[in-house]
mmCIF file of C-alpha atoms in Angstrom:
data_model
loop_
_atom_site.group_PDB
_atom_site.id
_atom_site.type_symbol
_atom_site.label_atom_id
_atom_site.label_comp_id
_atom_site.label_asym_id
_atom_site.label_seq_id
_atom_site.Cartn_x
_atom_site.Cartn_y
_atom_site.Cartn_z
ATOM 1 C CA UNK A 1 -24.628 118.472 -34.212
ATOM 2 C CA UNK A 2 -28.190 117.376 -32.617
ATOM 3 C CA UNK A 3 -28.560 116.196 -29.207
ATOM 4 C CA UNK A 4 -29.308 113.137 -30.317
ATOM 5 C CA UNK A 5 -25.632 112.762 -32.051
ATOM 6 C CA UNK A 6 -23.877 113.759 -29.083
ATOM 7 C CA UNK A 7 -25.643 111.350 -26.538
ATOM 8 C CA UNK A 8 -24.602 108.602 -28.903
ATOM 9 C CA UNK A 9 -21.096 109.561 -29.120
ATOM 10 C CA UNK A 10 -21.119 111.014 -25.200
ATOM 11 C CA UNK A 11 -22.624 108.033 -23.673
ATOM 12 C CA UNK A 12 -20.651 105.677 -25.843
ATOM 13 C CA UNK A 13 -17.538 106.839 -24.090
ATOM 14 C CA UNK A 14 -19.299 107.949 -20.504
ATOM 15 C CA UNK A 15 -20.650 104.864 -19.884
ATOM 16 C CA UNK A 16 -17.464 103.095 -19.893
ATOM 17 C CA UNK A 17 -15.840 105.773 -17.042
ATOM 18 C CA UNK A 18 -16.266 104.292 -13.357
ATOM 19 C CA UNK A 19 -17.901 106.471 -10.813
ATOM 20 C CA UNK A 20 -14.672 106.369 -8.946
ATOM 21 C CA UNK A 21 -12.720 107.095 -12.514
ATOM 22 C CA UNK A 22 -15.045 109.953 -12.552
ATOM 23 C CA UNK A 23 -14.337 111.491 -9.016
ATOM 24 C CA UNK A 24 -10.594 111.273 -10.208
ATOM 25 C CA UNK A 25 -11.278 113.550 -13.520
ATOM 26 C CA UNK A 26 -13.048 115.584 -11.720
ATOM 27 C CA UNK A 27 -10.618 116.864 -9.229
ATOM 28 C CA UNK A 28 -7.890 117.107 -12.089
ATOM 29 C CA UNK A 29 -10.660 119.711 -13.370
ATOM 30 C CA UNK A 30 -10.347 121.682 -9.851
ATOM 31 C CA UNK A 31 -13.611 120.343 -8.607
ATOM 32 C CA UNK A 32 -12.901 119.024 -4.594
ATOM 33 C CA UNK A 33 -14.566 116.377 -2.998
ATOM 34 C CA UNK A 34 -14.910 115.393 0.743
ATOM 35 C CA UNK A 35 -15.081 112.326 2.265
ATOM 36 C CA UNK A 36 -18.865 111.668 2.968
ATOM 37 C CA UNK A 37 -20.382 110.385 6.162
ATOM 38 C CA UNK A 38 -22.849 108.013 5.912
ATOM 39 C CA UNK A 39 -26.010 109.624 7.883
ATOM 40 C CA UNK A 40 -27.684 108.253 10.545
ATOM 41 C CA UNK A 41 -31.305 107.434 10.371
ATOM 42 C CA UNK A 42 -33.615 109.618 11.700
ATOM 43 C CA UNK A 43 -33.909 109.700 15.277
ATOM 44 C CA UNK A 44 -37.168 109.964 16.677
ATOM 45 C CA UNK A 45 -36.505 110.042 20.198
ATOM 46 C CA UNK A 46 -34.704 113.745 19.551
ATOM 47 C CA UNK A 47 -36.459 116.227 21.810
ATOM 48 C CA UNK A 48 -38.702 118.496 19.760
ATOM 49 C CA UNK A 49 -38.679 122.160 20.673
ATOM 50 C CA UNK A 50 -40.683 123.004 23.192
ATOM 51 C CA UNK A 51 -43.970 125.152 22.388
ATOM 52 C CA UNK A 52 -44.188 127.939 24.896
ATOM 53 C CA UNK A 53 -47.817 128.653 25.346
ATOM 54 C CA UNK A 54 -47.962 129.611 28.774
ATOM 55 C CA UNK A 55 -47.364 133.541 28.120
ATOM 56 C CA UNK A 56 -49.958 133.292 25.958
ATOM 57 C CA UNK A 57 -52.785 131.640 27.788
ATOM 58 C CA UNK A 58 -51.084 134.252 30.699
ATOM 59 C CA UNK A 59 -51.418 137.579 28.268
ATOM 60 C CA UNK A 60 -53.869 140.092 29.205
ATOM 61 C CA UNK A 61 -53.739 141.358 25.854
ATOM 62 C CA UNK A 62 -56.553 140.380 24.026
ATOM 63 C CA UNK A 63 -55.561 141.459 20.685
ATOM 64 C CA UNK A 64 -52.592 138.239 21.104
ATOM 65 C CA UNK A 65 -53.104 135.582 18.505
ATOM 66 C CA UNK A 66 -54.243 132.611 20.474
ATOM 67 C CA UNK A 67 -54.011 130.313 16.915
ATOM 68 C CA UNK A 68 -50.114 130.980 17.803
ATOM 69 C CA UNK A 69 -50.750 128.550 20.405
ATOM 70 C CA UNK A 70 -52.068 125.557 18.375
ATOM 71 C CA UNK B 1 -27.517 130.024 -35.851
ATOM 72 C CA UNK B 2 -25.206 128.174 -38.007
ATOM 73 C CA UNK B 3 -21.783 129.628 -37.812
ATOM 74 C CA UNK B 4 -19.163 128.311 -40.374
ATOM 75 C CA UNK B 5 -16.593 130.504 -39.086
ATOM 76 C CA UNK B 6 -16.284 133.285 -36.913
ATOM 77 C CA UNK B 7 -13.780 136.174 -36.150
ATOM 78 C CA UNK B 8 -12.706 136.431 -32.466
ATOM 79 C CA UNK B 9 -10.299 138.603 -30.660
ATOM 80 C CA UNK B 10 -8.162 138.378 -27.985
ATOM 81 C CA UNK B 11 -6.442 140.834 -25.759
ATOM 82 C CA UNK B 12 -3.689 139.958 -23.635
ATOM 83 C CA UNK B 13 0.373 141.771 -22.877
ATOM 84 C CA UNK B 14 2.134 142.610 -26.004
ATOM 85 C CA UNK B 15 5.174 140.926 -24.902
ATOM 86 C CA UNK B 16 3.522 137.519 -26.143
ATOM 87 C CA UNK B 17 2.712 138.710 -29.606
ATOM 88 C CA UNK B 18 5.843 137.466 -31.266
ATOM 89 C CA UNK B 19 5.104 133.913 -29.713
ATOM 90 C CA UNK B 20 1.326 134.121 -30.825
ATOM 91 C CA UNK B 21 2.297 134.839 -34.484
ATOM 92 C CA UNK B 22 4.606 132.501 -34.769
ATOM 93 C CA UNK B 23 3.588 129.677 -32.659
ATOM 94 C CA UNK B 24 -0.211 129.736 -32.375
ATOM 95 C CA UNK B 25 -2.036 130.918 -29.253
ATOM 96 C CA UNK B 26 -1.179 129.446 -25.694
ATOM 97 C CA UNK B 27 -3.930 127.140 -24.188
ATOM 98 C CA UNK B 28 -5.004 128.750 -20.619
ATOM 99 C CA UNK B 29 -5.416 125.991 -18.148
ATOM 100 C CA UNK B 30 -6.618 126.142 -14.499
ATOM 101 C CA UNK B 31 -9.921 127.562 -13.319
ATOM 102 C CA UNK B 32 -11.526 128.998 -16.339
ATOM 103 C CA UNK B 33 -15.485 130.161 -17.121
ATOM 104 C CA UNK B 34 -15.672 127.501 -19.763
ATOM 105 C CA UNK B 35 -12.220 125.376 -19.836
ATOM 106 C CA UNK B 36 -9.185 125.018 -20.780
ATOM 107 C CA UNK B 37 -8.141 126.517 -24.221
ATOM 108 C CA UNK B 38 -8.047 130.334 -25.857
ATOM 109 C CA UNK B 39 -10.607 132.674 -24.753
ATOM 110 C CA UNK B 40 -11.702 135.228 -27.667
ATOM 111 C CA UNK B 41 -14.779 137.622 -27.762
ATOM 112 C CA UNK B 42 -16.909 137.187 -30.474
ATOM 113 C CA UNK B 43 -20.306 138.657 -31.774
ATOM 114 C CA UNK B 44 -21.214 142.581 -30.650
ATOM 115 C CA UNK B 45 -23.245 143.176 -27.430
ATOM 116 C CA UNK B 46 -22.641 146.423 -26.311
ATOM 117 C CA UNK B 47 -19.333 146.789 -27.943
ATOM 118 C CA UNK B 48 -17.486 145.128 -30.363
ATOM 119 C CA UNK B 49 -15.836 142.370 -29.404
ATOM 120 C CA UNK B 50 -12.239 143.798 -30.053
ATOM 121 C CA UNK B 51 -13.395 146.985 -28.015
ATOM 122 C CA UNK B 52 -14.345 143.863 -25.106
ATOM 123 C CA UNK B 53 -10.760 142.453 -26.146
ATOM 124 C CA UNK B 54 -9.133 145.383 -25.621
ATOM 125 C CA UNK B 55 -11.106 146.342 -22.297
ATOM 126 C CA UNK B 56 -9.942 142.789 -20.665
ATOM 127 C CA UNK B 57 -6.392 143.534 -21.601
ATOM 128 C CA UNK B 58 -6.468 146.072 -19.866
ATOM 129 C CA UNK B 59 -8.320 145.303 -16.459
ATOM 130 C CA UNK B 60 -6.517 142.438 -16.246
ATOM 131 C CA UNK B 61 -3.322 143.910 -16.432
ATOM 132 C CA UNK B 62 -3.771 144.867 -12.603
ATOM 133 C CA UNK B 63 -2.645 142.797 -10.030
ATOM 134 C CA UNK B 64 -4.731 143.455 -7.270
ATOM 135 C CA UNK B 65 -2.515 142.643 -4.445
ATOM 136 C CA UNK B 66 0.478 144.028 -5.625
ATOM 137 C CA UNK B 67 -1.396 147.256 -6.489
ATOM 138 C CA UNK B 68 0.421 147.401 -9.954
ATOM 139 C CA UNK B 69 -0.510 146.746 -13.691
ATOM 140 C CA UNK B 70 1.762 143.757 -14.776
ATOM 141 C CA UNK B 71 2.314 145.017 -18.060
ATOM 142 C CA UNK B 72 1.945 148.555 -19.567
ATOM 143 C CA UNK B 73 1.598 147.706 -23.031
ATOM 144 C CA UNK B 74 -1.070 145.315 -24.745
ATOM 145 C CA UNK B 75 -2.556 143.730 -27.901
ATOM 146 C CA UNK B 76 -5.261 143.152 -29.262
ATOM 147 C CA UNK B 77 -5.168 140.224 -31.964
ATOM 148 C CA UNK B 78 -7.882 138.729 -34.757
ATOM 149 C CA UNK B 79 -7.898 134.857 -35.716
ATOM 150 C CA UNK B 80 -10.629 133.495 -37.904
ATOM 151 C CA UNK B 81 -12.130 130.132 -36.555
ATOM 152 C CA UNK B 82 -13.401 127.452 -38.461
ATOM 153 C CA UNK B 83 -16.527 125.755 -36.754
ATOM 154 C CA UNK B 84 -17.035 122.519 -38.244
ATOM 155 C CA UNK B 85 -18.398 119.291 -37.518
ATOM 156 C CA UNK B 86 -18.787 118.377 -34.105
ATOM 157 C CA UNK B 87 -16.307 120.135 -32.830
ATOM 158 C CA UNK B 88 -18.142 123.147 -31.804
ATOM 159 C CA UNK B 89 -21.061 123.453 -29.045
ATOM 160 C CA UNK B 90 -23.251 126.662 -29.010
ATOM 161 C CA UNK B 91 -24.103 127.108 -25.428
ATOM 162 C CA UNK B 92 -26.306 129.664 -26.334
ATOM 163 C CA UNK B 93 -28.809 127.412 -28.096
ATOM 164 C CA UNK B 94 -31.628 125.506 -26.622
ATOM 165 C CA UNK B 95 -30.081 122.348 -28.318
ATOM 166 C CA UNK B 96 -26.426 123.581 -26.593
ATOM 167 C CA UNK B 97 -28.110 124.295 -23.443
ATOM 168 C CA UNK B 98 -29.937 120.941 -23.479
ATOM 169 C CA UNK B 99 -26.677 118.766 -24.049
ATOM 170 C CA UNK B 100 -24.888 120.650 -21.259
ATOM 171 C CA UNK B 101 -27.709 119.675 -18.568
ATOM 172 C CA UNK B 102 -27.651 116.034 -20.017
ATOM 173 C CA UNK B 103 -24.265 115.852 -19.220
ATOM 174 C CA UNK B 104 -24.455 116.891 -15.934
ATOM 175 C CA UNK B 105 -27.009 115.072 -14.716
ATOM 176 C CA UNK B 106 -25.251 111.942 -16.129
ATOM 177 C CA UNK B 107 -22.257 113.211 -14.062
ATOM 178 C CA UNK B 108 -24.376 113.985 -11.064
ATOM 179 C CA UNK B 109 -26.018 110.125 -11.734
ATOM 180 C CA UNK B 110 -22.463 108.894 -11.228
ATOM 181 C CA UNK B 111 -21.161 110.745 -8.463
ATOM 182 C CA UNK B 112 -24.499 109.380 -6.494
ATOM 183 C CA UNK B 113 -23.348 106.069 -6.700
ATOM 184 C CA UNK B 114 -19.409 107.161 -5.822
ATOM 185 C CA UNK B 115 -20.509 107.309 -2.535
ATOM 186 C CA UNK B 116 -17.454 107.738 -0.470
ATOM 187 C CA UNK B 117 -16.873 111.214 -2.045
ATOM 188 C CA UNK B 118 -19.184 114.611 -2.438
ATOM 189 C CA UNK B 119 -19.247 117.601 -4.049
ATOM 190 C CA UNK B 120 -17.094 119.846 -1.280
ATOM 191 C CA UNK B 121 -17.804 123.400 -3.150
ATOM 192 C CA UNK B 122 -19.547 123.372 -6.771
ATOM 193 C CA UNK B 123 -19.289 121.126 -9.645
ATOM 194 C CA UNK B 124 -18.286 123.550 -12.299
ATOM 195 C CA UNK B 125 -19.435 124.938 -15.922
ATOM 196 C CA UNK B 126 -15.738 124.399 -16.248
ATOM 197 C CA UNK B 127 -15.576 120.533 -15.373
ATOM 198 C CA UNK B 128 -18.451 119.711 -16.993
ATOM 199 C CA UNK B 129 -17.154 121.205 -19.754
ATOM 200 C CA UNK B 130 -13.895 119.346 -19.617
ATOM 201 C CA UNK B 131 -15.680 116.623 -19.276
ATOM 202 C CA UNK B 132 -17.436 116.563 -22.445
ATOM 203 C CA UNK B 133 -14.475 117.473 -24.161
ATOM 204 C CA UNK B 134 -13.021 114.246 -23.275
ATOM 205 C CA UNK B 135 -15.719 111.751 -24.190
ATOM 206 C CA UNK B 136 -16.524 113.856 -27.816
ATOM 207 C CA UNK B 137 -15.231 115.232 -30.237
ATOM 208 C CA UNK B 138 -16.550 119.171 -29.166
ATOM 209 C CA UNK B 139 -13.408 121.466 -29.002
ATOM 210 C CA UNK B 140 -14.755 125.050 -29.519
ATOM 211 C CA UNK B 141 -17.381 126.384 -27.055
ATOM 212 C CA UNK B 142 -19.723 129.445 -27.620
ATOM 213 C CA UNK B 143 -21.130 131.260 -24.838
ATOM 214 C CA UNK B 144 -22.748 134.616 -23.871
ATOM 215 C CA UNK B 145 -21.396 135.397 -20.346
ATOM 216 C CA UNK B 146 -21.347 138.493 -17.887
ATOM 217 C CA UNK B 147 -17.528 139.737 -17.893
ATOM 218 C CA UNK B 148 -16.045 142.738 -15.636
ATOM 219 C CA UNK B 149 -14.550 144.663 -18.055
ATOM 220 C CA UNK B 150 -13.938 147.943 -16.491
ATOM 221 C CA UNK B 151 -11.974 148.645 -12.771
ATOM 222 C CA UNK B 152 -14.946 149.925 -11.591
ATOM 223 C CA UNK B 153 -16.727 146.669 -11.759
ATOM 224 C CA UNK B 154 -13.747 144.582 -10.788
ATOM 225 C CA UNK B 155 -13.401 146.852 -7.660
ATOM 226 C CA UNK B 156 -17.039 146.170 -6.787
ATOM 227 C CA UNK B 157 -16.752 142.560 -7.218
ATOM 228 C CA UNK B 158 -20.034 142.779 -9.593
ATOM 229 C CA UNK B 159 -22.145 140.034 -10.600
ATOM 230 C CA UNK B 160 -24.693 139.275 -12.998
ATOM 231 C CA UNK B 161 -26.229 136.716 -14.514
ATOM 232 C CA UNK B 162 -27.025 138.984 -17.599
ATOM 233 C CA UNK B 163 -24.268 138.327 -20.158
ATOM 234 C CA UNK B 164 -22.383 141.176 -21.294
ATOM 235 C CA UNK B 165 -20.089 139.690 -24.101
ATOM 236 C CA UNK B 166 -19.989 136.750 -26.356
ATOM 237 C CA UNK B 167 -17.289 134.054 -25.343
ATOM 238 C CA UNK B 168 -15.310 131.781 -27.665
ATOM 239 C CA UNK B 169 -12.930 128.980 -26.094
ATOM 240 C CA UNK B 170 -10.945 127.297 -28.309
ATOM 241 C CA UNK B 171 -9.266 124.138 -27.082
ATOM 242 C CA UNK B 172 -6.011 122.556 -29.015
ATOM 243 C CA UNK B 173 -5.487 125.871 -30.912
ATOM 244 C CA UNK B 174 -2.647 124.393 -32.974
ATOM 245 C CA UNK B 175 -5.231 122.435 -34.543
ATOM 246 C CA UNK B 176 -8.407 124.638 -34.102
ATOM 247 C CA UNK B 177 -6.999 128.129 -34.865
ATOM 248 C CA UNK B 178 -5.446 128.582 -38.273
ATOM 249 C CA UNK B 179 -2.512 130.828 -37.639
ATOM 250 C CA UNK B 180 -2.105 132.278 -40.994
ATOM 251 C CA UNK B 181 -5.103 133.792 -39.782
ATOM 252 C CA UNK B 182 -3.655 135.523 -36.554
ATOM 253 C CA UNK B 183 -3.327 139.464 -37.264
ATOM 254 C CA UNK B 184 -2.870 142.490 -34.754
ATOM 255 C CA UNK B 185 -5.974 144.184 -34.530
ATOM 256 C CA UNK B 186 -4.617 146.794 -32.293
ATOM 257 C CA UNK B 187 -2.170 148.132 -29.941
ATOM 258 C CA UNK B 188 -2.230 150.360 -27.179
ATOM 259 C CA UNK B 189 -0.358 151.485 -23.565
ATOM 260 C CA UNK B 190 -2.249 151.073 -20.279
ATOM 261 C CA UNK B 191 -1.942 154.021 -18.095
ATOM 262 C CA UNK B 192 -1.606 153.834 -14.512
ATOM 263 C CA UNK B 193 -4.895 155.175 -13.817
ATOM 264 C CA UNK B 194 -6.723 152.453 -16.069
#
């Protein structure tokens, strides 16, 4: 069989399963789904970490990466 | 490689080879590597594939949480499969391999636009596999897979991603498997310390 045989024949059949249709093979297969949350756009206004630079600038060891701080 | 036919063997409990001979081999269902249907080895890798048949029998004749082998005696039996048409994918091919991913990313297309529903664990080799069973005409599957065939492995949960042993599945084996073809390849008693 070439792959070209079995896309016409899979697809021929495939195409005609609904995504939902699909979901219910699936889990007669043992595959589980969950129910999925929709996600929420990104939200800028979250608080980014806050870079701690003040040890370095503070550090009397002068071997400390200062390009940490940037 | 073109195969035509091919000689597989199966181990399982002797108590089931009357039924075998005279009623074909039992389709396994459930959570399989590659299916539902007959599992047999085929093709030498590091030992013959009725030495691998006989090796599973045994190993999975313990029951791990009962701490007890669930059969003492087992059997090893031969059955010559017929591999024609499309009725028999070669995962082991580049051209196997390909058709497998196509189908999966079709199914992976689909379940995009199911969007209520995702993936909770894995989707499967096994439902994939199912999958293409139903929308063609493949029944007989071919692949080379990493199997735990001793206790030691089993007891340390081992993994690999290096197959071990050649893997036939055979799905509908009243219609795949010729049983005038079934024969006991061998026999044999597990002992307790197997």
């Amino acid at each position: 069989m070439t792959v070209d045989e079995f896309k016409k024949e899979f697809f021929e059949n495939f195409n005609k399963v609904s995504p939902e249709q699909l979901v219910a093979e699936l889990e007669a297969n043992g595959v589980e789904f969950e129910e999925y949350e929709e996600e929420l756009p990104f939200n800028i206004n979250i608080n980014p970490l806050p870079i701690i630079v003040e040890d370095v600038y503070n550090s009397a060891d002068e071997s400390y990466d200062y390009t940490l701080a940037a | 490689m073109d195969y035509k036919k091919i000689i597989g063997y199966h181990g399982t409990d002797a108590k089931n080879e009357d039924s075998i001979l005279k009623n074909n081999f039992a389709e396994s269902s459930g959570k399989q590597w590659l299916g539902n249907g007959v599992y047999f080895f085929v093709e030498e890798i590091l030992n013959p594939p009725d030495i691998d048949a006989e090796n599973w029998a045994i190993v999975t004749s313990w029951n791990n949480d009962s701490k007890i082998n669930t059969y003492l005696n087992y059997i090893v039996l031969e059955a010559e499969i017929e591999l024609n048409g499309n009725i028999f994918l070669d995962l082991d091919t580049v051209e196997g391999l390909e058709i497998f991913n196509i189908v999966r990313s079709a199914i992976l297309e689909k379940l995009k636009i199911a969007k209520k529903k995702r993936l909770k664990n894995d989707l499967s080799d096994s439902a994939i596999i199912e999958e293409i069973k139903k929308q063609t005409k493949v029944k007989i599957i071919k692949k080379k897979m990493y199997v735990k065939l001793t206790s030691f492995e089993r007891k340390n949960k081992l993994f690999s991603r290096i197959p071990n042993v050649s893997i036939l599945v055979v799905s509908n084996p009243i219609e795949n498997i010729n049983k005038h073809t079934i024969k006991i390849k061998n026999k044999g008693e597990i002992k307790n310390d197997s």
